[in-house]
XYZ file of C-alpha atoms in Angstrom:
440
model
C -40.010 -32.087 -13.823
C -41.176 -28.949 -12.322
C -44.008 -27.103 -14.067
C -43.764 -23.586 -15.623
C -45.648 -22.259 -12.461
C -43.167 -23.787 -10.196
C -40.312 -22.804 -12.047
C -41.516 -19.268 -12.064
C -42.103 -19.402 -8.225
C -38.297 -20.554 -7.946
C -37.033 -17.898 -9.969
C -37.020 -15.045 -7.368
C -35.354 -17.359 -5.033
C -32.587 -18.127 -7.459
C -32.375 -14.477 -8.196
C -31.957 -13.651 -4.501
C -29.190 -16.524 -3.904
C -27.349 -15.055 -6.800
C -27.393 -11.542 -5.759
C -26.089 -13.058 -2.077
C -23.414 -14.670 -3.660
C -22.261 -11.911 -5.887
C -22.217 -9.405 -2.807
C -20.282 -12.156 -0.779
C -17.735 -12.464 -3.574
C -17.525 -8.623 -3.652
C -16.720 -8.499 0.133
C -14.490 -11.128 -0.051
C -12.644 -9.523 -2.925
C -12.461 -6.328 -0.975
C -11.183 -8.006 2.369
C -8.785 -10.491 0.832
C -8.215 -9.818 -2.813
C -5.257 -12.293 -2.717
C -7.010 -15.227 -1.535
C -6.776 -18.672 -3.176
C -9.622 -19.042 -5.891
C -9.342 -23.045 -5.687
C -8.395 -25.759 -3.085
C -5.346 -26.722 -4.885
C -3.554 -23.137 -4.433
C -4.161 -23.345 -0.820
C -1.055 -25.196 0.210
C 1.079 -23.059 -2.231
C -0.227 -19.906 -0.371
C 0.362 -21.588 3.192
C 3.707 -23.065 2.437
C 5.618 -19.822 2.493
C 3.771 -18.385 5.536
C 4.296 -21.823 7.627
C 8.010 -21.750 6.618
C 8.482 -18.117 7.772
C 6.490 -18.793 11.047
C 8.882 -21.623 11.841
C 11.981 -20.011 10.959
C 11.002 -16.725 13.539
C 9.955 -19.191 16.166
C 13.200 -21.353 16.048
C 15.296 -18.306 16.073
C 13.425 -16.839 19.085
C 13.461 -19.847 21.193
C 17.331 -20.595 20.449
C 18.337 -17.034 21.182
C 16.454 -17.323 24.635
C 18.121 -20.859 25.279
C 21.500 -19.312 24.453
C 21.157 -16.360 26.341
C 19.975 -18.310 29.514
C 23.183 -20.565 29.411
C 25.264 -17.561 29.028
C 23.576 -15.357 31.605
C 21.784 -17.730 33.918
C 18.816 -15.258 33.629
C 15.650 -17.074 31.989
C 13.251 -14.342 32.806
C 14.460 -11.683 30.344
C 12.998 -12.042 26.819
C 15.298 -9.542 25.438
C 17.305 -11.894 23.305
C 14.246 -13.267 21.850
C 12.723 -9.805 21.107
C 16.062 -8.714 19.352
C 16.440 -11.877 17.388
C 12.835 -11.372 15.863
C 13.450 -7.616 15.198
C 16.633 -8.196 13.564
C 15.095 -11.076 11.442
C 12.536 -8.482 9.924
C 15.362 -6.873 8.256
C 16.674 -8.085 5.091
C 19.994 -10.069 4.720
C 21.591 -6.736 3.465
C 20.492 -4.570 6.233
C 20.518 -7.016 9.216
C 23.855 -6.097 10.175
C 23.239 -2.585 10.430
C 19.854 -3.470 12.091
C 21.561 -5.606 14.742
C 24.260 -3.022 15.355
C 21.571 -0.232 15.856
C 19.634 -2.443 18.178
C 22.761 -3.196 20.552
C 23.545 0.458 20.112
C 20.204 1.464 21.576
C 20.089 -1.076 24.313
C 23.746 0.067 25.465
C 22.613 3.776 25.528
C 19.650 3.306 27.578
C 21.535 0.830 30.130
C 24.299 3.593 30.384
C 21.859 6.238 31.018
C 20.006 4.392 33.627
C 23.043 3.125 35.491
C 24.514 6.533 35.637
C 21.049 7.931 37.184
C 20.698 5.086 39.387
C 23.970 5.779 41.154
C 23.088 9.280 41.613
C 19.525 9.411 42.630
C 17.825 6.187 42.485
C 14.278 5.891 41.168
C 12.093 9.154 41.746
C 9.729 10.982 39.394
C 12.118 13.681 38.352
C 15.068 10.815 37.916
C 12.433 8.946 35.733
C 11.661 11.983 33.389
C 15.273 12.831 33.214
C 16.225 9.320 32.054
C 13.523 9.388 29.487
C 14.311 12.788 28.245
C 18.177 11.904 28.054
C 17.507 8.680 26.564
C 15.295 10.299 23.767
C 17.913 12.996 23.099
C 20.702 10.412 22.927
C 18.727 8.627 20.359
C 18.264 11.398 18.029
C 22.071 12.355 18.351
C 22.917 8.932 17.466
C 20.555 8.527 14.671
C 18.983 5.344 15.837
C 16.055 5.635 13.923
C 13.468 3.040 14.167
C 15.325 1.842 17.235
C 15.148 5.309 19.096
C 12.521 3.857 21.411
C 14.610 1.071 22.594
C 16.886 3.772 24.526
C 14.433 4.843 27.107
C 12.632 1.513 27.236
C 15.991 -0.158 28.289
C 16.812 2.585 30.607
C 13.289 2.282 32.385
C 13.937 -1.188 32.886
C 17.157 -0.899 34.433
C 16.223 1.838 36.561
C 13.321 0.180 38.194
C 15.348 -2.742 39.584
C 17.226 -2.925 42.907
C 20.454 -4.110 41.406
C 20.719 -2.098 38.126
C 24.547 -3.327 37.360
C 23.445 -6.762 37.598
C 20.291 -6.409 35.416
C 22.169 -4.225 33.074
C 25.056 -6.646 32.161
C 22.054 -9.480 31.803
C 20.290 -6.950 29.455
C 23.586 -6.424 27.176
C 24.451 -9.916 27.108
C 20.740 -10.877 26.124
C 20.759 -8.074 23.470
C 24.057 -9.443 22.179
C 23.040 -12.805 21.931
C 19.816 -12.321 20.150
C 21.383 -9.849 17.598
C 23.988 -12.673 17.032
C 21.439 -15.147 16.285
C 19.251 -12.804 14.460
C 22.331 -12.126 11.820
C 23.416 -15.757 11.674
C 19.812 -16.999 10.899
C 19.411 -14.240 7.849
C 22.545 -15.630 6.367
C 22.265 -19.378 7.031
C 18.274 -19.411 6.712
C 17.449 -16.374 4.950
C 14.031 -15.405 4.276
C 12.487 -15.738 0.995
C 12.482 -12.600 -1.415
C 9.062 -11.204 -0.847
C 7.870 -11.498 -4.357
C 4.717 -12.844 -3.622
C 3.901 -10.229 -1.151
C 4.701 -7.432 -3.315
C 2.689 -8.739 -6.075
C -0.402 -9.287 -3.628
C -0.118 -5.442 -2.514
C -0.052 -4.616 -6.431
C -3.217 -6.870 -6.846
C -4.925 -4.928 -3.793
C -4.382 -1.631 -5.448
C -5.929 -2.923 -8.635
C -8.858 -4.085 -6.547
C -9.255 -0.969 -4.304
C -9.340 1.145 -7.624
C -11.817 -1.289 -9.200
C -14.151 -0.729 -5.962
C -14.454 2.713 -6.607
C -15.634 2.318 -9.949
C -18.051 -0.569 -8.815
C -19.824 1.735 -6.490
C -20.157 4.459 -9.111
C -21.486 1.969 -11.807
C -23.974 0.834 -9.482
C -25.156 4.124 -8.479
C -25.364 5.189 -12.093
C -27.397 1.955 -13.044
C -30.023 2.448 -10.378
C -30.845 6.101 -11.344
C -29.927 9.820 -10.932
C -26.517 10.936 -9.636
C -26.376 13.610 -6.798
C -23.417 15.672 -5.861
C -23.354 13.766 -2.644
C -22.576 10.708 -4.730
C -19.877 12.332 -6.713
C -18.207 13.600 -3.569
C -18.063 9.919 -2.062
C -16.831 8.387 -5.386
C -14.026 11.078 -5.400
C -13.285 10.297 -1.739
C -13.070 6.474 -2.497
C -10.679 7.252 -5.186
C -8.439 9.496 -2.891
C -8.399 6.659 -0.531
C -6.653 4.600 -3.014
C -3.478 6.609 -2.064
C -3.064 4.297 0.972
C -2.786 0.995 -0.737
C -0.530 2.480 -3.549
C 1.914 3.629 -0.673
C 2.063 0.246 1.102
C 2.487 -1.553 -2.465
C 5.249 0.794 -3.377
C 7.235 -0.069 -0.212
C 6.487 -3.563 -0.757
C 8.064 -3.336 -4.366
C 11.111 -1.811 -3.107
C 11.683 -4.310 -0.690
C 11.868 -6.734 -3.207
C 15.162 -5.446 -4.766
C 16.553 -4.901 -0.910
C 15.874 -8.174 0.153
C 17.851 -9.595 -2.858
C 21.183 -8.269 -1.589
C 23.462 -10.849 0.097
C 20.524 -13.371 0.208
C 21.630 -16.731 -1.013
C 17.912 -17.682 -1.876
C 18.157 -14.773 -4.506
C 21.023 -16.508 -6.349
C 19.989 -17.689 -9.725
C 16.631 -16.254 -9.732
C 15.532 -13.065 -11.838
C 14.538 -9.660 -10.158
C 10.829 -9.088 -10.750
C 11.144 -5.587 -9.412
C 10.958 -3.985 -12.788
C 7.745 -5.896 -13.580
C 5.915 -4.887 -10.341
C 7.228 -1.286 -10.549
C 5.980 -0.777 -14.184
C 2.640 -2.396 -13.339
C 1.969 -0.266 -10.230
C 2.892 2.939 -12.187
C 0.415 2.048 -14.749
C -2.184 1.403 -11.918
C -1.206 4.849 -10.413
C -2.000 6.378 -13.738
C -5.388 4.779 -13.778
C -6.360 6.072 -10.429
C -5.214 9.486 -11.425
C -7.459 9.162 -14.487
C -10.401 7.932 -12.388
C -9.970 10.893 -10.036
C -9.998 13.357 -13.037
C -13.208 11.514 -14.389
C -15.073 11.938 -11.008
C -13.562 15.690 -10.602
C -15.000 16.526 -14.017
C -18.242 14.952 -13.215
C -18.584 16.906 -10.062
C -17.701 20.403 -11.873
C -20.162 19.889 -14.513
C -23.187 18.676 -12.570
C -25.772 21.217 -12.245
C -26.510 22.653 -8.634
C -30.335 21.931 -9.286
C -31.646 19.233 -11.236
C -32.885 20.935 -14.670
C -36.157 20.234 -16.262
C -36.309 17.996 -19.128
C -36.851 20.926 -21.680
C -34.011 22.805 -20.283
C -31.080 20.278 -20.136
C -32.157 17.166 -21.969
C -28.943 15.562 -21.912
C -27.039 16.241 -18.652
C -25.909 13.209 -16.762
C -28.106 12.690 -13.704
C -31.140 14.696 -14.901
C -34.454 12.974 -15.152
C -34.766 13.531 -19.032
C -31.110 12.232 -19.711
C -31.065 9.279 -21.985
C -31.457 6.200 -20.028
C -29.503 3.947 -22.534
C -26.451 6.531 -22.391
C -26.351 6.293 -18.416
C -26.861 2.893 -18.457
C -24.100 2.315 -21.039
C -21.769 4.735 -19.103
C -22.324 2.509 -15.975
C -21.598 -0.545 -18.019
C -18.259 1.312 -19.127
C -17.381 1.854 -15.390
C -18.187 -1.774 -14.722
C -15.813 -2.883 -17.295
C -13.179 -0.491 -16.386
C -13.328 -2.234 -12.888
C -13.112 -5.720 -14.330
C -10.018 -4.565 -16.394
C -8.161 -3.311 -13.499
C -8.765 -6.628 -11.504
C -7.587 -8.328 -14.695
C -4.464 -6.268 -14.900
C -3.679 -6.731 -11.090
C -3.934 -10.349 -11.635
C -1.792 -10.131 -14.924
C 1.130 -8.233 -13.046
C 1.021 -10.823 -10.191
C 0.813 -13.552 -12.410
C 4.014 -12.046 -14.363
C 5.916 -11.818 -11.143
C 5.144 -15.500 -10.269
C 5.949 -16.776 -13.946
C 2.144 -17.558 -14.595
C 1.193 -15.683 -17.493
C -1.152 -17.385 -20.045
C -4.313 -17.416 -18.269
C -4.007 -13.993 -17.068
C -3.156 -12.505 -20.271
C -6.162 -14.131 -21.828
C -8.426 -12.676 -19.265
C -6.831 -9.013 -19.708
C -7.109 -9.458 -23.744
C -11.046 -10.383 -23.339
C -11.537 -7.583 -20.713
C -10.028 -4.723 -22.762
C -11.890 -5.876 -25.802
C -15.038 -5.821 -23.729
C -14.102 -2.246 -22.636
C -13.336 -0.878 -26.002
C -16.940 -2.073 -27.219
C -18.538 -0.602 -24.691
C -16.776 2.642 -25.002
C -17.521 2.743 -28.696
C -21.369 2.237 -27.775
C -21.006 5.069 -25.116
C -19.254 7.475 -27.650
C -22.242 6.609 -30.244
C -24.889 7.480 -27.474
C -23.548 10.841 -26.432
C -22.194 12.153 -29.708
C -25.403 11.306 -31.484
C -27.339 14.097 -29.336
C -26.109 17.657 -30.678
C -26.355 20.360 -28.157
C -25.684 24.125 -28.144
C -24.503 24.125 -24.805
C -20.604 23.914 -24.895
C -20.290 22.862 -21.351
C -21.944 19.419 -22.219
C -19.449 19.037 -25.160
C -16.609 19.450 -22.769
C -18.162 17.161 -20.581
C -18.543 14.370 -23.051
C -14.892 14.985 -24.208
C -13.415 15.054 -20.688
C -15.415 11.654 -19.968
C -14.112 10.053 -22.900
C -10.861 11.497 -22.496
C -10.419 9.926 -19.154
C -11.724 6.418 -19.989
C -9.171 6.832 -22.906
C -6.370 7.551 -20.477
C -7.372 4.428 -18.408
C -7.152 2.531 -21.845
C -3.841 3.785 -22.410
C -2.614 2.918 -19.193
C -4.165 -0.672 -19.307
C -2.860 -1.182 -22.900
C -2.024 -4.827 -23.315
C 0.041 -4.481 -26.439
C 1.916 -1.719 -24.673
C 2.441 -4.007 -21.644
C 3.557 -7.037 -23.659
C 6.230 -4.877 -25.392
C 7.364 -3.818 -21.952
C 7.845 -7.694 -20.929
C 9.836 -8.190 -23.829
C 12.180 -5.558 -23.081
C 12.492 -6.775 -19.617
C 13.240 -10.243 -20.686
C 16.009 -9.013 -23.278
C 17.344 -6.904 -20.371
C 17.271 -9.575 -17.556
C 19.793 -12.142 -16.957
C 17.297 -14.797 -16.884
C 14.394 -14.864 -19.597
C 10.843 -15.473 -18.408
C 8.993 -18.287 -19.680
C 7.751 -17.098 -23.047
C 3.834 -17.470 -23.913
C 2.493 -19.822 -26.666
C -0.187 -18.486 -28.886
C -0.397 -15.132 -27.372
C -1.342 -12.790 -30.085
C -0.350 -9.000 -29.560
C -3.367 -8.106 -31.884
C -6.599 -8.181 -29.645
C -9.216 -10.528 -31.055
C -12.380 -8.679 -32.521
C -15.030 -10.793 -31.116
C -18.236 -9.031 -29.940
C -19.591 -9.798 -26.411
C -23.038 -10.860 -26.404
C -25.155 -8.431 -24.548
């Protein structure tokens, strides 16, 4: 058994180790918020990825083998490329994707064959082929396949026997498109529920990271205008993950059309969309909070006699500043918990996520009550300070409204009633949140 002196010597080492571990966990959450939390979850996560890799690889190799048998040309990989591109589309849009791909290749081939018979390969014919191909792609509205027109044209223009190569390229494209369409109906891809849920969770973690940084700065000491600018910029950067998540959620409903794997399953798009809307509302409230702080922060640090209760001033009550830092930290925890809740709703694993969310919201409400008591107990004749306090609490309250678990519970009940298949109901979930206090 170690002596008290030895234990005291080991305390700094343990403290440093804990800080490093916390920093590593935060970095891992930021880089991969959807990572498996236990080794038991790893096979489940890998199964979907490995099956999709096997499906795409098989389709690409099979299309190349078929094209080789049809054309006798094995050095053209257009069939494999076309099959992969077509397979990226959903079963509903895969036919349109295949037709666009074939149309783009045919357009480029015709342009190249026409120019090759007139002038061959010169600097001006190359430029004319590229320009004509891009213009025709716009006329035919080929969309994402527009660049395939000049690519095909250049490949055909640069060979010595353009007619033969043109025939082989068209044949390879047709084989690849056919294999891609066939695979999407015979072996369709999974509905990307997990990917959409992960993107929603990534939004929650990105928003939480904004508040984590602000909380650490507030807990460390005074706040400067530069700090507030960095917080606001980080909050604005969440728009990127929001847009990505919105597209991923839209793809969930699109991928269910004409997909046999979606038969007998419920659509989780309403759950994911409503959760993403709530997170977007939270991000807007966070931005508003940072803007108010930036507007109200004085250009120069006031003295203790002039402004005794300005946030960031030396005389500002340290307890209030630290309490507000705790509020931001708790909001960050709630955002992460809400993201996990939405993803769990989409996957049907709800009990643990909702229990954690209820606990986080209770902690946040208690901390907000402490902050309100500290701020409102210090009267001031400066009206701007009262507006600042009200704006801060209004922004925090807006986050609470967006993350309200009771409201989310009612929305889930409505979704259950309107869905053809019901979600597994929770056992023992109380709509009223517990009143337990967190030990400080």
